Amino acid sequence: MGKIIALANQKGGVGKTTTAINLAASLATLEKKVLVIDGDPQANASSGLGVDVQNVETSIYECIIDGIDVREAIYTTDIEGLDIIPSHIDLVGAEIEMLNLPSRERVISKMLAPIKDEYDYILIDCSPSLGLITVNALTAADSVIIPVQCEYFALEGISKLLNTIKIIKSKLNARLEIEGFLLTMYDSRLRLANQIYDEVKRHFQELVFKTVIQRNVKLSESPSHGIPVILYDADSTGSKNYLALAKEIINRN
């Protein structure tokens, strides 16, 4: 039985896509079958896993709007056991087109039902908004990972996200849990980073992952090569951090 995990935070630049790509690659390296769903019109998770976004014929957009079989949108990657359903810039308009669909909050949930058991983990990379696609992702998900950047405004907006999760849990998806808060872009030399870490830990206690994602050059470089950091530099700090996170998630589940 596969587990669907959404990666959400309406604040941009907190490491959602980086986490989706590299956590998925690490889980696949640990011999789990993984599917990434790129739910962001910018399609960064798609290009970061080597998909040529310009030449994608069937993306998540066609599955949502045209009802195309989800299997037609699955692409393989350079890592064995890791597949992706890419995104497309057309997804920008999908939220407006979805307004007329019956039970519009459950489109992604229905879309994934036939393939859920074929994967150990399905990771949905949400766009930095709380729009209808993100609501769909949270309605389909079993749990949500919330990346939190170790910067000054880190906790800003989290209450809004938590409120959205609460509403979805009460109205659309009673099984939705918080998988964990993930601290990203951590630099132990900065006092501010340590303060943010302590604050998040104090607020959310055991919901905070033990693994922290440190600032790492290789992590920033690997997407431009269209590969996860584990293929780009397996010995880098970023690679080790995401492997540790993957193990922590496997142990939790």
PDB file of C-alpha atoms in Angstrom:
ATOM      1  CA  MET A   1       0.000   0.000   0.000  1.00  0.00           C
ATOM      2  CA  GLY A   2       1.624   3.225  -1.139  1.00  0.00           C
ATOM      3  CA  LYS A   3       1.869   6.310   1.002  1.00  0.00           C
ATOM      4  CA  ILE A   4       1.107   9.688  -0.571  1.00  0.00           C
ATOM      5  CA  ILE A   5       3.090  12.579   0.903  1.00  0.00           C
ATOM      6  CA  ALA A   6       2.500  16.184  -0.148  1.00  0.00           C
ATOM      7  CA  LEU A   7       5.279  18.766   0.219  1.00  0.00           C
ATOM      8  CA  ALA A   8       3.612  22.068   0.964  1.00  0.00           C
ATOM      9  CA  ASN A   9       4.346  25.585   2.137  1.00  0.00           C
ATOM     10  CA  GLN A  10       2.789  28.593   0.439  1.00  0.00           C
ATOM     11  CA  LYS A  11       6.023  30.494   0.995  1.00  0.00           C
ATOM     12  CA  GLY A  12       8.305  30.168  -2.020  1.00  0.00           C
ATOM     13  CA  GLY A  13      11.988  29.297  -1.929  1.00  0.00           C
ATOM     14  CA  VAL A  14      11.907  27.109   1.171  1.00  0.00           C
ATOM     15  CA  GLY A  15      13.210  23.953  -0.479  1.00  0.00           C
ATOM     16  CA  LYS A  16      10.009  22.094  -1.438  1.00  0.00           C
ATOM     17  CA  THR A  17      11.143  21.092  -4.913  1.00  0.00           C
ATOM     18  CA  THR A  18      14.715  20.373  -3.788  1.00  0.00           C
ATOM     19  CA  THR A  19      13.240  18.105  -1.129  1.00  0.00           C
ATOM     20  CA  ALA A  20      10.809  16.404  -3.529  1.00  0.00           C
ATOM     21  CA  ILE A  21      13.600  15.583  -6.003  1.00  0.00           C
ATOM     22  CA  ASN A  22      16.252  14.503  -3.523  1.00  0.00           C
ATOM     23  CA  LEU A  23      14.039  12.726  -1.011  1.00  0.00           C
ATOM     24  CA  ALA A  24      12.491  10.738  -3.876  1.00  0.00           C
ATOM     25  CA  ALA A  25      15.928   9.842  -5.252  1.00  0.00           C
ATOM     26  CA  SER A  26      17.138   8.801  -1.782  1.00  0.00           C
ATOM     27  CA  LEU A  27      14.057   6.632  -1.166  1.00  0.00           C
ATOM     28  CA  ALA A  28      14.587   4.980  -4.571  1.00  0.00           C
ATOM     29  CA  THR A  29      18.257   4.395  -3.728  1.00  0.00           C
ATOM     30  CA  LEU A  30      17.037   2.612  -0.585  1.00  0.00           C
ATOM     31  CA  GLU A  31      15.101   0.288  -2.924  1.00  0.00           C
ATOM     32  CA  LYS A  32      11.667   1.859  -2.552  1.00  0.00           C
ATOM     33  CA  LYS A  33       9.469   2.378  -5.611  1.00  0.00           C
ATOM     34  CA  VAL A  34       8.775   6.106  -5.810  1.00  0.00           C
ATOM     35  CA  LEU A  35       6.647   8.416  -7.939  1.00  0.00           C
ATOM     36  CA  VAL A  36       7.063  12.193  -7.938  1.00  0.00           C
ATOM     37  CA  ILE A  37       4.095  14.292  -9.015  1.00  0.00           C
ATOM     38  CA  ASP A  38       5.036  17.784 -10.108  1.00  0.00           C
ATOM     39  CA  GLY A  39       2.121  19.954  -9.046  1.00  0.00           C
ATOM     40  CA  ASP A  40       3.849  23.255  -9.772  1.00  0.00           C
ATOM     41  CA  PRO A  41       3.411  25.012 -13.174  1.00  0.00           C
ATOM     42  CA  GLN A  42       7.087  26.068 -13.017  1.00  0.00           C
ATOM     43  CA  ALA A  43       7.893  22.350 -13.546  1.00  0.00           C
ATOM     44  CA  ASN A  44      11.194  22.558 -11.648  1.00  0.00           C
ATOM     45  CA  ALA A  45      10.848  19.064 -10.187  1.00  0.00           C
ATOM     46  CA  SER A  46      10.360  17.743 -13.733  1.00  0.00           C
ATOM     47  CA  SER A  47      13.466  19.404 -15.172  1.00  0.00           C
ATOM     48  CA  GLY A  48      15.417  18.598 -11.984  1.00  0.00           C
ATOM     49  CA  LEU A  49      14.780  14.906 -12.646  1.00  0.00           C
ATOM     50  CA  GLY A  50      15.874  15.131 -16.268  1.00  0.00           C
ATOM     51  CA  VAL A  51      12.533  15.574 -18.046  1.00  0.00           C
ATOM     52  CA  ASP A  52      12.666  17.797 -21.138  1.00  0.00           C
ATOM     53  CA  VAL A  53       9.730  19.985 -20.143  1.00  0.00           C
ATOM     54  CA  GLN A  54       9.372  21.537 -23.636  1.00  0.00           C
ATOM     55  CA  ASN A  55       8.660  18.128 -25.193  1.00  0.00           C
ATOM     56  CA  VAL A  56       6.314  16.597 -22.644  1.00  0.00           C
ATOM     57  CA  GLU A  57       3.246  15.259 -24.425  1.00  0.00           C
ATOM     58  CA  THR A  58       1.210  14.156 -21.434  1.00  0.00           C
ATOM     59  CA  SER A  59       1.580  15.972 -18.126  1.00  0.00           C
ATOM     60  CA  ILE A  60      -0.426  16.225 -14.922  1.00  0.00           C
ATOM     61  CA  TYR A  61      -2.468  18.923 -16.675  1.00  0.00           C
ATOM     62  CA  GLU A  62      -3.913  16.469 -19.232  1.00  0.00           C
ATOM     63  CA  CYS A  63      -4.693  13.990 -16.456  1.00  0.00           C
ATOM     64  CA  ILE A  64      -6.579  16.603 -14.413  1.00  0.00           C
ATOM     65  CA  ILE A  65      -8.395  18.493 -17.168  1.00  0.00           C
ATOM     66  CA  ASP A  66      -8.810  15.937 -19.972  1.00  0.00           C
ATOM     67  CA  GLY A  67      -9.132  12.876 -17.741  1.00  0.00           C
ATOM     68  CA  ILE A  68      -6.291  11.091 -19.535  1.00  0.00           C
ATOM     69  CA  ASP A  69      -5.153   7.831 -17.924  1.00  0.00           C
ATOM     70  CA  VAL A  70      -2.502   8.657 -15.348  1.00  0.00           C
ATOM     71  CA  ARG A  71      -0.243   5.869 -16.631  1.00  0.00           C
ATOM     72  CA  GLU A  72       0.235   7.758 -19.898  1.00  0.00           C
ATOM     73  CA  ALA A  73       1.832  10.634 -17.987  1.00  0.00           C
ATOM     74  CA  ILE A  74       4.418   8.571 -16.071  1.00  0.00           C
ATOM     75  CA  TYR A  75       8.014   9.098 -17.167  1.00  0.00           C
ATOM     76  CA  THR A  76      11.031   7.149 -15.930  1.00  0.00           C
ATOM     77  CA  THR A  77      14.175   8.861 -14.594  1.00  0.00           C
ATOM     78  CA  ASP A  78      17.895   8.070 -14.416  1.00  0.00           C
ATOM     79  CA  ILE A  79      17.349   6.402 -11.044  1.00  0.00           C
ATOM     80  CA  GLU A  80      15.923   2.921 -11.042  1.00  0.00           C
ATOM     81  CA  GLY A  81      12.574   2.753  -9.237  1.00  0.00           C
ATOM     82  CA  LEU A  82      11.954   6.508  -9.511  1.00  0.00           C
ATOM     83  CA  ASP A  83       9.227   7.774 -11.867  1.00  0.00           C
ATOM     84  CA  ILE A  84       7.709  11.200 -12.367  1.00  0.00           C
ATOM     85  CA  ILE A  85       4.465  12.715 -13.621  1.00  0.00           C
ATOM     86  CA  PRO A  86       5.743  16.026 -15.013  1.00  0.00           C
ATOM     87  CA  SER A  87       4.106  19.411 -14.925  1.00  0.00           C
ATOM     88  CA  HIS A  88       3.572  21.980 -17.653  1.00  0.00           C
ATOM     89  CA  ILE A  89       3.068  25.750 -17.801  1.00  0.00           C
ATOM     90  CA  ASP A  90      -0.577  25.005 -18.821  1.00  0.00           C
ATOM     91  CA  LEU A  91      -1.153  24.044 -15.183  1.00  0.00           C
ATOM     92  CA  VAL A  92      -1.325  27.787 -14.427  1.00  0.00           C
ATOM     93  CA  GLY A  93      -4.828  27.897 -15.912  1.00  0.00           C
ATOM     94  CA  ALA A  94      -5.931  24.531 -14.536  1.00  0.00           C
ATOM     95  CA  GLU A  95      -7.350  25.929 -11.293  1.00  0.00           C
ATOM     96  CA  ILE A  96      -9.851  28.068 -13.212  1.00  0.00           C
ATOM     97  CA  GLU A  97     -10.752  25.182 -15.549  1.00  0.00           C
ATOM     98  CA  MET A  98     -11.247  22.881 -12.543  1.00  0.00           C
ATOM     99  CA  LEU A  99     -13.945  25.104 -11.055  1.00  0.00           C
ATOM    100  CA  ASN A 100     -16.564  23.403 -13.254  1.00  0.00           C
ATOM    101  CA  LEU A 101     -15.452  19.844 -12.517  1.00  0.00           C
ATOM    102  CA  PRO A 102     -17.587  17.656 -10.238  1.00  0.00           C
ATOM    103  CA  SER A 103     -16.001  17.185  -6.759  1.00  0.00           C
ATOM    104  CA  ARG A 104     -13.126  19.371  -7.904  1.00  0.00           C
ATOM    105  CA  GLU A 105     -11.140  18.948  -4.656  1.00  0.00           C
ATOM    106  CA  ARG A 106     -10.802  15.186  -5.271  1.00  0.00           C
ATOM    107  CA  VAL A 107      -9.562  15.124  -8.862  1.00  0.00           C
ATOM    108  CA  ILE A 108      -5.963  14.187  -7.955  1.00  0.00           C
ATOM    109  CA  SER A 109      -7.189  11.691  -5.375  1.00  0.00           C
ATOM    110  CA  LYS A 110      -9.276   9.869  -8.018  1.00  0.00           C
ATOM    111  CA  MET A 111      -6.449  10.171 -10.546  1.00  0.00           C
ATOM    112  CA  LEU A 112      -3.979   8.389  -8.237  1.00  0.00           C
ATOM    113  CA  ALA A 113      -6.330   5.670  -6.970  1.00  0.00           C
ATOM    114  CA  PRO A 114      -5.490   3.121  -9.730  1.00  0.00           C
ATOM    115  CA  ILE A 115      -1.706   3.385  -9.228  1.00  0.00           C
ATOM    116  CA  LYS A 116      -1.390   4.018  -5.496  1.00  0.00           C
ATOM    117  CA  ASP A 117      -0.525   0.405  -4.710  1.00  0.00           C
ATOM    118  CA  GLU A 118       2.167   0.244  -7.397  1.00  0.00           C
ATOM    119  CA  TYR A 119       4.477   2.549  -5.424  1.00  0.00           C
ATOM    120  CA  ASP A 120       5.862   2.613  -1.889  1.00  0.00           C
ATOM    121  CA  TYR A 121       5.847   6.415  -1.849  1.00  0.00           C
ATOM    122  CA  ILE A 122       4.164   9.044  -3.990  1.00  0.00           C
ATOM    123  CA  LEU A 123       5.527  12.552  -3.367  1.00  0.00           C
ATOM    124  CA  ILE A 124       3.527  15.559  -4.564  1.00  0.00           C
ATOM    125  CA  ASP A 125       5.516  18.765  -5.040  1.00  0.00           C
ATOM    126  CA  CYS A 126       2.999  21.571  -4.455  1.00  0.00           C
ATOM    127  CA  SER A 127       3.280  25.080  -5.868  1.00  0.00           C
ATOM    128  CA  PRO A 128       3.907  27.947  -3.422  1.00  0.00           C
ATOM    129  CA  SER A 129       0.223  28.768  -2.993  1.00  0.00           C
ATOM    130  CA  LEU A 130      -2.837  27.421  -1.245  1.00  0.00           C
ATOM    131  CA  GLY A 131      -4.874  27.192  -4.442  1.00  0.00           C
ATOM    132  CA  LEU A 132      -7.083  24.397  -5.720  1.00  0.00           C
ATOM    133  CA  ILE A 133      -4.198  22.171  -6.895  1.00  0.00           C
ATOM    134  CA  THR A 134      -2.577  22.305  -3.453  1.00  0.00           C
ATOM    135  CA  VAL A 135      -5.976  21.580  -1.874  1.00  0.00           C
ATOM    136  CA  ASN A 136      -6.244  18.595  -4.263  1.00  0.00           C
ATOM    137  CA  ALA A 137      -2.789  17.386  -3.252  1.00  0.00           C
ATOM    138  CA  LEU A 138      -3.623  17.628   0.458  1.00  0.00           C
ATOM    139  CA  THR A 139      -6.959  15.864  -0.121  1.00  0.00           C
ATOM    140  CA  ALA A 140      -5.156  13.009  -1.891  1.00  0.00           C
ATOM    141  CA  ALA A 141      -2.287  12.792   0.615  1.00  0.00           C
ATOM    142  CA  ASP A 142      -1.856  10.616   3.689  1.00  0.00           C
ATOM    143  CA  SER A 143       0.561  13.124   5.159  1.00  0.00           C
ATOM    144  CA  VAL A 144       2.335  16.409   4.510  1.00  0.00           C
ATOM    145  CA  ILE A 145       5.981  17.451   4.863  1.00  0.00           C
ATOM    146  CA  ILE A 146       6.390  21.166   5.590  1.00  0.00           C
ATOM    147  CA  PRO A 147       9.834  22.488   4.656  1.00  0.00           C
ATOM    148  CA  VAL A 148      10.858  25.471   6.802  1.00  0.00           C
ATOM    149  CA  GLN A 149      13.757  27.677   5.780  1.00  0.00           C
ATOM    150  CA  CYS A 150      16.139  28.692   8.576  1.00  0.00           C
ATOM    151  CA  GLU A 151      15.651  32.392   7.879  1.00  0.00           C
ATOM    152  CA  TYR A 152      14.072  35.351   9.629  1.00  0.00           C
ATOM    153  CA  PHE A 153      10.519  35.041   8.239  1.00  0.00           C
ATOM    154  CA  ALA A 154      10.502  31.244   8.494  1.00  0.00           C
ATOM    155  CA  LEU A 155       7.416  30.871  10.656  1.00  0.00           C
ATOM    156  CA  GLU A 156       5.466  33.501   8.765  1.00  0.00           C
ATOM    157  CA  GLY A 157       2.611  31.908   6.871  1.00  0.00           C
ATOM    158  CA  ILE A 158       2.884  28.542   8.595  1.00  0.00           C
ATOM    159  CA  SER A 159      -0.217  29.281  10.682  1.00  0.00           C
ATOM    160  CA  LYS A 160      -2.154  29.860   7.441  1.00  0.00           C
ATOM    161  CA  LEU A 161      -0.951  26.515   6.067  1.00  0.00           C
ATOM    162  CA  LEU A 162      -1.786  24.729   9.326  1.00  0.00           C
ATOM    163  CA  ASN A 163      -5.242  26.256   9.204  1.00  0.00           C
ATOM    164  CA  THR A 164      -5.726  24.988   5.627  1.00  0.00           C
ATOM    165  CA  ILE A 165      -4.574  21.517   6.719  1.00  0.00           C
ATOM    166  CA  LYS A 166      -7.056  21.623   9.601  1.00  0.00           C
ATOM    167  CA  ILE A 167      -9.951  22.570   7.284  1.00  0.00           C
ATOM    168  CA  ILE A 168      -9.013  19.841   4.777  1.00  0.00           C
ATOM    169  CA  LYS A 169      -8.739  17.309   7.598  1.00  0.00           C
ATOM    170  CA  SER A 170     -12.202  18.178   8.910  1.00  0.00           C
ATOM    171  CA  LYS A 171     -13.999  18.508   5.559  1.00  0.00           C
ATOM    172  CA  LEU A 172     -12.190  16.538   2.862  1.00  0.00           C
ATOM    173  CA  ASN A 173      -9.561  14.140   4.179  1.00  0.00           C
ATOM    174  CA  ALA A 174      -9.809  12.902   7.763  1.00  0.00           C
ATOM    175  CA  ARG A 175      -6.639  10.787   7.476  1.00  0.00           C
ATOM    176  CA  LEU A 176      -4.321  13.716   6.659  1.00  0.00           C
ATOM    177  CA  GLU A 177      -1.444  13.944   9.137  1.00  0.00           C
ATOM    178  CA  ILE A 178       1.639  16.112   9.399  1.00  0.00           C
ATOM    179  CA  GLU A 179       4.578  13.879   8.489  1.00  0.00           C
ATOM    180  CA  GLY A 180       6.954  16.484   9.827  1.00  0.00           C
ATOM    181  CA  PHE A 181       8.512  19.925   9.674  1.00  0.00           C
ATOM    182  CA  LEU A 182      11.794  19.840   7.775  1.00  0.00           C
ATOM    183  CA  LEU A 183      14.383  22.527   8.462  1.00  0.00           C
ATOM    184  CA  THR A 184      16.168  23.490   5.244  1.00  0.00           C
ATOM    185  CA  MET A 185      19.075  25.763   4.278  1.00  0.00           C
ATOM    186  CA  TYR A 186      20.521  25.387   7.747  1.00  0.00           C
ATOM    187  CA  ASP A 187      23.883  26.996   8.490  1.00  0.00           C
ATOM    188  CA  SER A 188      25.089  26.078  11.954  1.00  0.00           C
ATOM    189  CA  ARG A 189      27.499  29.051  11.964  1.00  0.00           C
ATOM    190  CA  LEU A 190      24.621  31.529  11.963  1.00  0.00           C
ATOM    191  CA  ARG A 191      23.069  32.398  15.274  1.00  0.00           C
ATOM    192  CA  LEU A 192      19.772  33.150  13.534  1.00  0.00           C
ATOM    193  CA  ALA A 193      19.631  29.640  12.027  1.00  0.00           C
ATOM    194  CA  ASN A 194      20.056  28.131  15.481  1.00  0.00           C
ATOM    195  CA  GLN A 195      17.383  30.426  16.911  1.00  0.00           C
ATOM    196  CA  ILE A 196      14.917  29.417  14.177  1.00  0.00           C
ATOM    197  CA  TYR A 197      15.747  25.763  14.780  1.00  0.00           C
ATOM    198  CA  ASP A 198      15.080  26.137  18.526  1.00  0.00           C
ATOM    199  CA  GLU A 199      11.867  28.047  17.895  1.00  0.00           C
ATOM    200  CA  VAL A 200      10.464  25.500  15.419  1.00  0.00           C
ATOM    201  CA  LYS A 201      11.476  22.700  17.799  1.00  0.00           C
ATOM    202  CA  ARG A 202       9.753  24.438  20.711  1.00  0.00           C
ATOM    203  CA  HIS A 203       6.549  25.014  18.720  1.00  0.00           C
ATOM    204  CA  PHE A 204       6.217  21.644  17.018  1.00  0.00           C
ATOM    205  CA  GLN A 205       8.324  19.307  19.197  1.00  0.00           C
ATOM    206  CA  GLU A 206       8.288  15.704  17.959  1.00  0.00           C
ATOM    207  CA  LEU A 207       6.773  16.794  14.635  1.00  0.00           C
ATOM    208  CA  VAL A 208      10.177  18.217  13.632  1.00  0.00           C
ATOM    209  CA  PHE A 209      12.417  15.819  11.709  1.00  0.00           C
ATOM    210  CA  LYS A 210      15.698  14.976  13.419  1.00  0.00           C
ATOM    211  CA  THR A 211      17.386  15.388  10.051  1.00  0.00           C
ATOM    212  CA  VAL A 212      18.220  18.960   9.083  1.00  0.00           C
ATOM    213  CA  ILE A 213      19.070  19.932   5.493  1.00  0.00           C
ATOM    214  CA  GLN A 214      22.219  22.035   5.525  1.00  0.00           C
ATOM    215  CA  ARG A 215      23.165  24.728   3.035  1.00  0.00           C
ATOM    216  CA  ASN A 216      25.126  22.972   0.330  1.00  0.00           C
ATOM    217  CA  VAL A 217      26.532  24.148  -3.016  1.00  0.00           C
ATOM    218  CA  LYS A 218      26.164  20.733  -4.682  1.00  0.00           C
ATOM    219  CA  LEU A 219      22.465  20.740  -3.762  1.00  0.00           C
ATOM    220  CA  SER A 220      22.023  24.037  -5.620  1.00  0.00           C
ATOM    221  CA  GLU A 221      24.065  22.900  -8.637  1.00  0.00           C
ATOM    222  CA  SER A 222      22.547  19.484  -9.315  1.00  0.00           C
ATOM    223  CA  PRO A 223      19.152  20.653 -10.767  1.00  0.00           C
ATOM    224  CA  SER A 224      20.925  22.494 -13.596  1.00  0.00           C
ATOM    225  CA  HIS A 225      22.337  19.101 -14.637  1.00  0.00           C
ATOM    226  CA  GLY A 226      18.867  17.519 -14.492  1.00  0.00           C
ATOM    227  CA  ILE A 227      19.872  14.993 -11.832  1.00  0.00           C
ATOM    228  CA  PRO A 228      19.369  14.640  -8.066  1.00  0.00           C
ATOM    229  CA  VAL A 229      22.347  15.415  -5.828  1.00  0.00           C
ATOM    230  CA  ILE A 230      22.906  11.706  -5.074  1.00  0.00           C
ATOM    231  CA  LEU A 231      23.911  11.217  -8.739  1.00  0.00           C
ATOM    232  CA  TYR A 232      25.727  14.549  -8.962  1.00  0.00           C
ATOM    233  CA  ASP A 233      27.876  14.106  -5.848  1.00  0.00           C
ATOM    234  CA  ALA A 234      27.022  11.180  -3.593  1.00  0.00           C
ATOM    235  CA  ASP A 235      29.545  12.301  -0.960  1.00  0.00           C
ATOM    236  CA  SER A 236      28.170  15.827  -0.594  1.00  0.00           C
ATOM    237  CA  THR A 237      26.522  17.046   2.578  1.00  0.00           C
ATOM    238  CA  GLY A 238      23.235  17.534   0.709  1.00  0.00           C
ATOM    239  CA  SER A 239      23.247  13.954  -0.499  1.00  0.00           C
ATOM    240  CA  LYS A 240      23.957  12.620   2.997  1.00  0.00           C
ATOM    241  CA  ASN A 241      21.255  14.825   4.532  1.00  0.00           C
ATOM    242  CA  TYR A 242      18.537  13.591   2.163  1.00  0.00           C
ATOM    243  CA  LEU A 243      19.598   9.973   2.569  1.00  0.00           C
ATOM    244  CA  ALA A 244      19.292  10.431   6.343  1.00  0.00           C
ATOM    245  CA  LEU A 245      15.825  11.987   5.869  1.00  0.00           C
ATOM    246  CA  ALA A 246      14.729   9.067   3.666  1.00  0.00           C
ATOM    247  CA  LYS A 247      15.846   6.583   6.344  1.00  0.00           C
ATOM    248  CA  GLU A 248      14.032   8.582   9.027  1.00  0.00           C
ATOM    249  CA  ILE A 249      10.799   8.506   7.002  1.00  0.00           C
ATOM    250  CA  ILE A 250      11.105   4.778   6.283  1.00  0.00           C
ATOM    251  CA  ASN A 251      11.657   4.096  10.006  1.00  0.00           C
ATOM    252  CA  ARG A 252       8.676   6.257  10.988  1.00  0.00           C
ATOM    253  CA  ASN A 253       6.425   4.355   8.612  1.00  0.00           C
TER     254      ASN A 253
END
